[in-house]
Coordinates of C-alpha atoms and ligand atoms in Angstrom, one line a residue:
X17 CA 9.8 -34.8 13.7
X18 CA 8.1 -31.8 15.2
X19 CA 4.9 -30.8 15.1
X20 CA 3.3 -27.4 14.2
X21 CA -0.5 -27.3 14.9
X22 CA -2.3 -24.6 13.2
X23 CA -5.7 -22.6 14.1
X24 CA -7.0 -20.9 10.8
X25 CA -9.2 -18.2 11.5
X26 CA -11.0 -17.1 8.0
X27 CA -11.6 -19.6 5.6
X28 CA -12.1 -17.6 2.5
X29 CA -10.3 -17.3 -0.7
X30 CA -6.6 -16.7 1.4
X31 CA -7.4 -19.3 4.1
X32 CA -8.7 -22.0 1.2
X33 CA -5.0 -21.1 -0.4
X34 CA -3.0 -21.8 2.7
X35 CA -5.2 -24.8 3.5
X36 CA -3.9 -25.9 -0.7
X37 CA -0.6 -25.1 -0.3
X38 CA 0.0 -27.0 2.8
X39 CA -1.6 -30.0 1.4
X40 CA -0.1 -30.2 -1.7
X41 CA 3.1 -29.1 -0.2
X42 CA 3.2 -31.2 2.9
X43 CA 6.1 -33.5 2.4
X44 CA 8.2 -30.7 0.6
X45 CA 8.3 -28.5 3.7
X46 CA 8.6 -31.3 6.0
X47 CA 11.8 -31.4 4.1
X48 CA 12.2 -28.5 4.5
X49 CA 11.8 -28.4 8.0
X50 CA 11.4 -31.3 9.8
X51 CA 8.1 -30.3 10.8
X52 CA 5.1 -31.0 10.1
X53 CA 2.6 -28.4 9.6
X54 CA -0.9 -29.6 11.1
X55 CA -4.1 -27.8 11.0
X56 CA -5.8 -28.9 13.7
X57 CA -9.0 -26.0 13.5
X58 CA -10.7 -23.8 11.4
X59 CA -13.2 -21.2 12.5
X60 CA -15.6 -19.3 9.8
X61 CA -18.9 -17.9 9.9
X62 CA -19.5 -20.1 7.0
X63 CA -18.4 -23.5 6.6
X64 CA -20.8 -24.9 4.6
X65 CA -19.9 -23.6 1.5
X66 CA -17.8 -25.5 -1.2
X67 CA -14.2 -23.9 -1.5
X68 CA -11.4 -25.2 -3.6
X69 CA -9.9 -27.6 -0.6
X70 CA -11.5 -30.1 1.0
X71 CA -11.1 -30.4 4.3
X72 CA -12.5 -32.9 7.2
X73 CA -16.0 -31.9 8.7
X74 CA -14.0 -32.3 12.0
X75 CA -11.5 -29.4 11.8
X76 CA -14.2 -26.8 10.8
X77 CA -16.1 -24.7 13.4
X78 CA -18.1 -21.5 14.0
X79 CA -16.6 -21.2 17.4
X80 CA -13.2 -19.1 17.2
X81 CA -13.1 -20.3 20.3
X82 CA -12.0 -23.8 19.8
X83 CA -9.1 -21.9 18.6
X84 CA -8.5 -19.3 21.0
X85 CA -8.2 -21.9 23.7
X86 CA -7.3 -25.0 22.4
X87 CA -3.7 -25.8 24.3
X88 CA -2.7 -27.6 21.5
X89 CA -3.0 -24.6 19.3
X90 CA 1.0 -23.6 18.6
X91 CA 0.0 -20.5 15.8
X92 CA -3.2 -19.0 14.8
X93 CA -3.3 -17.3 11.2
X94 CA -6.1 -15.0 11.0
X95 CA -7.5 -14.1 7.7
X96 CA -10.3 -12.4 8.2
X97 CA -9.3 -8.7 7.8
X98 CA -11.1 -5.6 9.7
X99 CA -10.3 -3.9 12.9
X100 CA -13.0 -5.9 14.8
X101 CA -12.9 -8.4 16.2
X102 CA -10.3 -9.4 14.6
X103 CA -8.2 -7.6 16.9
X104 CA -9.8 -9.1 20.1
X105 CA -8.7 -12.6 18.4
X106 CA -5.2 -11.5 18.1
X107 CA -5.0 -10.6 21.8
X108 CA -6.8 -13.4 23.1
X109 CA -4.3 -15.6 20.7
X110 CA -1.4 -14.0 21.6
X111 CA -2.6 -14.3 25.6
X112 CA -3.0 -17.3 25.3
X113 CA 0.1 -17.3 24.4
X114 CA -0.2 -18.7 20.5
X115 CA 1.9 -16.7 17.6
X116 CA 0.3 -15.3 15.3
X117 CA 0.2 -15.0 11.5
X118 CA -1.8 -12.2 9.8
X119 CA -2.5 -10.5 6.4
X120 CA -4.2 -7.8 8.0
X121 CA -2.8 -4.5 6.9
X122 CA -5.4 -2.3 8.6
X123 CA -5.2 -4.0 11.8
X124 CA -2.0 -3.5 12.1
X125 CA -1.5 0.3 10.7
X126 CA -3.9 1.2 13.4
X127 CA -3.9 -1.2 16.2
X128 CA -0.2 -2.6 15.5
X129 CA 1.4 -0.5 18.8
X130 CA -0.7 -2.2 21.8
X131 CA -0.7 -5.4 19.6
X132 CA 3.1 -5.6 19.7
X133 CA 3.5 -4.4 23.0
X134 CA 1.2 -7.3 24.0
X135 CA 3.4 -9.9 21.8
X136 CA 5.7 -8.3 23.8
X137 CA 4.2 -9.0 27.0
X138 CA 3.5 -12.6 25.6
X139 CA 6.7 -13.6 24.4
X140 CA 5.3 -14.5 21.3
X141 CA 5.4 -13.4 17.9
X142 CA 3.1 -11.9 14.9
X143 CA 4.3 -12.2 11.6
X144 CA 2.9 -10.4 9.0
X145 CA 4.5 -11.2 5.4
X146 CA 1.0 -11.1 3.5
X147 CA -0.1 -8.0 5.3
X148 CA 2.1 -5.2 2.6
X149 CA 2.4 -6.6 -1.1
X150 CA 0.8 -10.2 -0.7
X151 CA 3.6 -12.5 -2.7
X152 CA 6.3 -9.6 -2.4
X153 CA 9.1 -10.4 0.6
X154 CA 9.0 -7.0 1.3
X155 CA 8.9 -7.8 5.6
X156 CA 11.5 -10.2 5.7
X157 CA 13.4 -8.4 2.9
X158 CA 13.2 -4.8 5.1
X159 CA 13.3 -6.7 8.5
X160 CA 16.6 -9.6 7.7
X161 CA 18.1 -8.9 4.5
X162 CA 18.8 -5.4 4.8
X163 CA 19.6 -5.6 8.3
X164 CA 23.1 -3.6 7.5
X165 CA 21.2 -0.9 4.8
X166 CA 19.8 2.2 6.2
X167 CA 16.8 3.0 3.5
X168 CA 17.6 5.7 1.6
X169 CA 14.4 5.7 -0.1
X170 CA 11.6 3.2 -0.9
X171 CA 8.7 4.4 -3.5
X172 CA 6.1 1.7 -4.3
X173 CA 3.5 0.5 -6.1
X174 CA 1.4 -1.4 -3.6
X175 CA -2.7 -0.5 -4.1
X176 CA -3.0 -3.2 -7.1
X177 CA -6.6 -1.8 -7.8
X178 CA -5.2 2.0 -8.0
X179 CA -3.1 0.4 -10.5
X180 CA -4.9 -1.2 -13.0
X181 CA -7.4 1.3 -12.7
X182 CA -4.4 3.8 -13.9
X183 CA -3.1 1.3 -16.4
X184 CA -6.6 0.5 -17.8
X185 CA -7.8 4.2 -18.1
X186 CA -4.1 4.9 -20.7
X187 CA -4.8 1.3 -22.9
X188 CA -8.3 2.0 -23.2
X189 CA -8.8 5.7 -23.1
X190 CA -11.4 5.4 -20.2
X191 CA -12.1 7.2 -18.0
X192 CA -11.7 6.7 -14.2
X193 CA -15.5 5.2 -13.6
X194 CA -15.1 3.0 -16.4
X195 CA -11.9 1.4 -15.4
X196 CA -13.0 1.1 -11.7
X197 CA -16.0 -0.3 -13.2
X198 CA -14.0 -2.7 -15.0
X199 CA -11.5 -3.6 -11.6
X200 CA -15.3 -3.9 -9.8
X201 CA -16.4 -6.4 -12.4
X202 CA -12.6 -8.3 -12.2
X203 CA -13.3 -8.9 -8.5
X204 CA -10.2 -6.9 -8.0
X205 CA -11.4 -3.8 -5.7
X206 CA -11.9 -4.5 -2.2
X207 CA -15.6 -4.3 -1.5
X208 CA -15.4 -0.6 -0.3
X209 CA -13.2 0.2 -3.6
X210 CA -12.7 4.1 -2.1
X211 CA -10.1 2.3 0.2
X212 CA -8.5 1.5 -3.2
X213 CA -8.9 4.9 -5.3
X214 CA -8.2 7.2 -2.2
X215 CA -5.2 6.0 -1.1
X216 CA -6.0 4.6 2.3
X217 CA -4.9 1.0 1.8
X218 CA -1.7 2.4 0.3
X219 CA -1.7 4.2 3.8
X220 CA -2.4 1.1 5.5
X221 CA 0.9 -0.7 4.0
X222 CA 3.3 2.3 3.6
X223 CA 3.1 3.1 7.5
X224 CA 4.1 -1.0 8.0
X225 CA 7.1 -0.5 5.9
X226 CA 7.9 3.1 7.4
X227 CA 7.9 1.7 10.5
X228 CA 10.3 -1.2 9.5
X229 CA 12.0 1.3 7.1
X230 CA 12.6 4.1 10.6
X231 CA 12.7 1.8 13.2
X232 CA 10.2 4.0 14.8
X233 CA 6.3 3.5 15.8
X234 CA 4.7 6.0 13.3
X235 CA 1.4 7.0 13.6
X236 CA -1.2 6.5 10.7
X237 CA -2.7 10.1 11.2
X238 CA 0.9 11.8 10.2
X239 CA 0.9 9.7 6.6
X240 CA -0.2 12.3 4.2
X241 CA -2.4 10.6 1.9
X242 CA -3.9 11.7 -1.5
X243 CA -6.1 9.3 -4.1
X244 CA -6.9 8.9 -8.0
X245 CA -10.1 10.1 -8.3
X246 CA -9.8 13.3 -9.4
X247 CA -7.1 12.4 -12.6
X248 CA -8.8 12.4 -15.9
X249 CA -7.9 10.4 -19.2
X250 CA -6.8 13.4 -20.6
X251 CA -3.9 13.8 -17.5
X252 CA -2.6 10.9 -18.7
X253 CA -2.8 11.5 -22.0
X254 CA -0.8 15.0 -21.1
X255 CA 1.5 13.1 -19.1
X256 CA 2.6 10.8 -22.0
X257 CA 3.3 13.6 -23.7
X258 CA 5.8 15.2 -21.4
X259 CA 7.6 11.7 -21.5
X260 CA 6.2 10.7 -18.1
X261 CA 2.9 8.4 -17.0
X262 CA 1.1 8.3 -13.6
X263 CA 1.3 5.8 -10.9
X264 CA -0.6 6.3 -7.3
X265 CA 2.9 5.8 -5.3
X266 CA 3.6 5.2 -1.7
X267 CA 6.3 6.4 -0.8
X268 CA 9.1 6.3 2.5
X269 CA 12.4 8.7 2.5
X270 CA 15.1 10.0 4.4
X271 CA 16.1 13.3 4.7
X272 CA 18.5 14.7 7.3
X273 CA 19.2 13.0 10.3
X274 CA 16.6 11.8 12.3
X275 CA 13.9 13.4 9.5
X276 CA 11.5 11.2 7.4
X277 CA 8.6 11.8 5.2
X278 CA 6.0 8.6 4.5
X279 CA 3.4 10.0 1.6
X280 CA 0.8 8.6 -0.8
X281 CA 0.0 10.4 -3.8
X282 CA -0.3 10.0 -7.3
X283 CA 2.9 11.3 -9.1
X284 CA 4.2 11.6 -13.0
X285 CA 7.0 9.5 -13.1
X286 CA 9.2 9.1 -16.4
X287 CA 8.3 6.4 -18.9
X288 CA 12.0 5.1 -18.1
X289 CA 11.4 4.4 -14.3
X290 CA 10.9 1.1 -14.0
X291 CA 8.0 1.8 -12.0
X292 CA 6.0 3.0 -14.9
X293 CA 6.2 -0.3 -16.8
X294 CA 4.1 -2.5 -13.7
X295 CA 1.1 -2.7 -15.3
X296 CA -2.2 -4.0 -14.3
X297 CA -2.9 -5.1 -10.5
X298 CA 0.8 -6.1 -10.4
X299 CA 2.7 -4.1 -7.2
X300 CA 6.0 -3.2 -7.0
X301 CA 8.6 -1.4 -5.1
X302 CA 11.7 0.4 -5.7
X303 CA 14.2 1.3 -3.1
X304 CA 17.8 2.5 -2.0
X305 CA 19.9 1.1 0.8
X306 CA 23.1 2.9 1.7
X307 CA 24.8 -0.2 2.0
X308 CA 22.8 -2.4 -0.9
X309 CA 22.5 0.6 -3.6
X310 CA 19.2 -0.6 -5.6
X311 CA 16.7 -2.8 -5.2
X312 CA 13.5 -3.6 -7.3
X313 CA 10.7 -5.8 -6.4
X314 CA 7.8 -6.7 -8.7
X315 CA 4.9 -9.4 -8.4
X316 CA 1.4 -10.0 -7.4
X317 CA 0.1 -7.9 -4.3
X318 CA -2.8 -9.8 -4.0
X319 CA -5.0 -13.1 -4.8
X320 CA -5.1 -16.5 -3.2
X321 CA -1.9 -18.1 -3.8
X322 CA 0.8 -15.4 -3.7
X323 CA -1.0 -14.3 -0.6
X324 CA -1.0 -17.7 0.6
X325 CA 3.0 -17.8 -0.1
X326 CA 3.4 -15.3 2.2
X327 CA 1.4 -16.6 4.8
X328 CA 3.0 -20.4 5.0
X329 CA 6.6 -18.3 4.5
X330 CA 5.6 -16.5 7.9
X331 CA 4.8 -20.4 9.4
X332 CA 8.4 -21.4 8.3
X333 CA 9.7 -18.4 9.9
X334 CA 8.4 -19.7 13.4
X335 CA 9.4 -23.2 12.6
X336 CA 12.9 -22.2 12.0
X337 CA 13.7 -19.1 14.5
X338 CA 11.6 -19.7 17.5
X339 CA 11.7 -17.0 19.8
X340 CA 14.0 -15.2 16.9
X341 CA 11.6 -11.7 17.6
X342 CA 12.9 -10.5 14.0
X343 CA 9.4 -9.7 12.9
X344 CA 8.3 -7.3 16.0
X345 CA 6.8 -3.9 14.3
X346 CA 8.8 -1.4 16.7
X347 CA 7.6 -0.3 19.7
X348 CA 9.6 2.3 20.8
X349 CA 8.3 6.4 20.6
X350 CA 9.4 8.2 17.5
X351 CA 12.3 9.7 17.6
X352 CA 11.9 10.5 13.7
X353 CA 10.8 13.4 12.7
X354 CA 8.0 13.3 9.9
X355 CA 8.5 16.1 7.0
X356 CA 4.9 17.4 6.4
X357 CA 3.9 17.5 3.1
X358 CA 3.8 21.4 2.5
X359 CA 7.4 21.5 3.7
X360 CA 8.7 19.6 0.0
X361 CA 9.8 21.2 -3.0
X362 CA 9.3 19.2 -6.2
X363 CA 8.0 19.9 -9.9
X364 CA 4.6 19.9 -10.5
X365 CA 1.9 19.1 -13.4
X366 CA -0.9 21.6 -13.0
X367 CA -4.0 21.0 -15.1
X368 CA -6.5 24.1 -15.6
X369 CA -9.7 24.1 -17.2
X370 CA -10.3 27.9 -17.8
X371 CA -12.2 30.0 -20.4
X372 CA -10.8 30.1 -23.9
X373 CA -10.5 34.4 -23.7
X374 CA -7.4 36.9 -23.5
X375 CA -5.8 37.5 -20.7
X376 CA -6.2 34.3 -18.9
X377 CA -2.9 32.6 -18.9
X378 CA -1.3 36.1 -17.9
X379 CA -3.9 35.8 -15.1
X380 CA -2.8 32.1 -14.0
X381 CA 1.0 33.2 -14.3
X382 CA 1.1 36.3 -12.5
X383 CA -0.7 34.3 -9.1
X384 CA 2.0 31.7 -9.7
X385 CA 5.2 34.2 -10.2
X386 CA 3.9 36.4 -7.0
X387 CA 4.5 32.9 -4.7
X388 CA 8.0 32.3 -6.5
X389 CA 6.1 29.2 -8.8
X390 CA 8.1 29.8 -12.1
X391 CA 6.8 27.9 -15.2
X392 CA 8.6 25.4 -17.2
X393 CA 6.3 24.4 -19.9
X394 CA 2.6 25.4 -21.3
X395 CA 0.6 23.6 -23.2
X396 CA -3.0 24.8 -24.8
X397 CA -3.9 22.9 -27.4
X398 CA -8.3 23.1 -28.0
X399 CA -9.2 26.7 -29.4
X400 CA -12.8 27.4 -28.1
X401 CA -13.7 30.9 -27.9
X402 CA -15.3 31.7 -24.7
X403 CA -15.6 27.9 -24.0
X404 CA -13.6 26.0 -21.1
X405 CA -10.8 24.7 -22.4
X406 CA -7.4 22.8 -20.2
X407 CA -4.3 24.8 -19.9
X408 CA -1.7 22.3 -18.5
X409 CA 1.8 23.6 -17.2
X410 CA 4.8 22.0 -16.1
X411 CA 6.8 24.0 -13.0
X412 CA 9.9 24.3 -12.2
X413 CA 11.2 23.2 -8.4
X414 CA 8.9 25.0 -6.1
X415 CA 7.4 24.9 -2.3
X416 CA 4.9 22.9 -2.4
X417 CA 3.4 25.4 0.6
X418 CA 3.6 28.0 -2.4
X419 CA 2.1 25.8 -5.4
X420 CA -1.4 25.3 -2.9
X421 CA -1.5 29.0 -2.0
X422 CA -1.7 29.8 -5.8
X423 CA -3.7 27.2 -6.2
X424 CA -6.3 28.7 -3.8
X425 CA -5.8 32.7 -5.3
X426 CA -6.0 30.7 -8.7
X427 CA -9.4 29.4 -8.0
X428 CA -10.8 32.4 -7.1
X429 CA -10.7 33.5 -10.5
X430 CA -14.0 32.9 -11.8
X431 CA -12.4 32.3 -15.6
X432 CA -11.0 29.3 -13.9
X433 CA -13.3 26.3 -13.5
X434 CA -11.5 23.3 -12.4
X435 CA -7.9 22.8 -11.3
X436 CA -5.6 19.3 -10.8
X437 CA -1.8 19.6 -9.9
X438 CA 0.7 16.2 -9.6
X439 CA 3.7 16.0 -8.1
X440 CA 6.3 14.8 -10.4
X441 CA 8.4 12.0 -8.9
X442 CA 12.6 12.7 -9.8
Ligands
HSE523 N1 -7.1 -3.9 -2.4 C1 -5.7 -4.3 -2.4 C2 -5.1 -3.9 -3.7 C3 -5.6 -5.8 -2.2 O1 -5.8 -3.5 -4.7 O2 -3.9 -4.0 -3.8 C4 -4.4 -6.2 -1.5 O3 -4.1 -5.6 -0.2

């Protein structure tokens, strides 16, 4: 039987789950694989603490570097997340010519190009599984399964914070703060929750799967990115209404040859997309192969154990395909071309708050009819003389360069006092 020895770097709440799952696993995936999967070293800052393994005094260190350049060392998983230095541990694994396992989105939206090209250089490998969707085989599933598909489309729920948030704001009527208050208290938030809310760990996962998705090395800084924050209980609310509810999507398509757009933004989608039925901190993804037709994937994006799944999934992949190089993040330039955001057309929601007097929804029209913006539906429901009141609209297909030019005349009208506008997802 062969042996895998293991350096763990980051022994928190994922590290403690792949530490469980190969214990209580161990003679089901030397089954498996007729290998055994040893950990022979684990470096934290802390290892005092109690966590919800126990492991020999032996195996734990402070020193990375008992890792880093112990010989013996076959594959270092690191867990600790950040840029730094977990990106100097990578290197100095995969120099040392170790594979490497992460779950480390951010590291590898921003550094992933020269970390590649340096597994590259190494002839060894990093897999990444529990970096996009935790439990979700989105990787292997973009990288093996749909190896003949060319993705049509792929629109996803994968911030599981945004989510609930969303989710708990329409069961509860709250609004935003209260629900992010609520996700805050859950432990579900990462500790900097504006990653969450604004979109940029959406960012982080959407450009690993465009790049999968394109076969091309796209850069972070062209992923248009756009947050929750500013939608209000009453959005939803209006949303619900219309037939439609409001997810913070990320979202990877294909226009005409060699064009692509990657996005994140919240969108109205209709209650009968199955999208709009993942609830809670759940993720989930929806995509079209030209080959495969439809696909829908739906599960746990974060947490301890489906994490952990992912993470010994990635240790099997090694076990079984050495040298296999079916996980490499592309290296190549671009050849795709990325649609900016002001080059789409879709429907929008627009939400006004404007004063209650005549005169002001002929105002709000005309600035939308001069840029070609036609209207689909109104709704005003609060009469308050003189007193703000929200005006919500529903558009017609229109430039989206068009929709943020009236937006910008719009709010120069001082009747007008606050303005919101949401794609709306087909
Ligand atoms: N903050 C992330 C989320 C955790 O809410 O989905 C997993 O990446």
């Amino acid at each position: 039987m062969k042996t895998l020895n293991i350096g763990l770097i980051g022994f928190g709440t994922i590290g403690s789950g792949v530490v469980k799952v190969l214990e209580e696993k161990k003679n089901e995936l030397q089954q498996k694989t007729n290998c055994e999967f040893r950990i022979r070293a684990i470096a934290d800052k802390d290892i005092s603490s109690p966590r919800c393994v126990r492991v020999s005094k032996d195996v734990l260190t402070k020193d990375v570097h008992k890792i880093l350049d112990d010989p013996e060392i076959d594959v270092v998983i690191e867990l600790i997340g950040g840029i730094h230095p977990a990106k100097e541990f990578v290197i100095n694994a995969l120099k040392n010519r170790k594979d490497v396992i992460t779950a480390n989105k951010a590291l590898l939206a921003e550094e992933g190009e020269e970390l590649f090209r340096i597994a590259a250089e190494s002839e060894k490998e990093i897999l990444f599984e529990a970096s996009v969707c935790g439990g979700i085989p989105i990787i292997k599933t973009l990288r093996q399964n749909l190896f003949a598909d060319k993705i049509e489309s792929l629109s996803g729920i994968v911030n599981g914070t945004s989510n609930y948030v969303l989710s708990k704001m329409e069961e509860n009527d709250w609004e935003f703060e209260e629900a992010l208050a609520q996700a805050k208290r859950e432990g579900i938030a990462e500790a900097d929750a504006s990653l969450d809310t604004q979109g940029l760990d959406s960012r982080h996962k959407i450009v690993i799967l465009a790049r999968l998705i394109f076969n091309a090395n796209i850069k972070l800084e062209d992923i248009f990115y756009q947050g929750i924050e500013n939608i209000k209980l009453e959005d939803l609310r209006y949303a619900r209404e219309f037939g439609y509810t409001i997810k913070l999507l990320a979202i990877a398509k294909s226009f005409k040859e060699g064009t692509g757009g990657v996005y994140v933004y919240p969108a109205l989608i209709s209650e009968k997309h199955l999208l709009s039925k993942v609830r809670g901190a759940f993720n989930a993804l929806s995509l079209k192969g030209d080959v495969v037709g439809e696909l829908f994937f739906y599960g746990k994006g974060a947490g301890m154990l489906p994490t952990a799944s992912a993470v010994v999934a990635d240790l099997g992949e090694i076990v079984r395909s050495p040298g296999y190089q079916a996980t490499r993040l592309p290296v190549k330039k671009a050849k795709l071309k990325i649609k900016k955001i002001d080059e789409l057309e879709k429907s929008y929601y627009i939400r006004f708050l404007a004063v209650d007097q005549p005169g002001v929804l002929a105002a709000i029209a005309k600035i939308l009819g001069e840029q070609g913006v036609s209207i689909g539906s109104v709704v005003q429901k609060e009469r308050k003389e003189k007193e703000i009141v929200p005006i919500v609209m529903m558009t017609h297909y229109a430039k989206e360069k068009s929709v943020q030019k009236a937006l910008a005349e719009i709010d120069k009208l001082p009747i007008v006092k606050e303005k919101l506008a949401i794609r709306i997802e087909e």
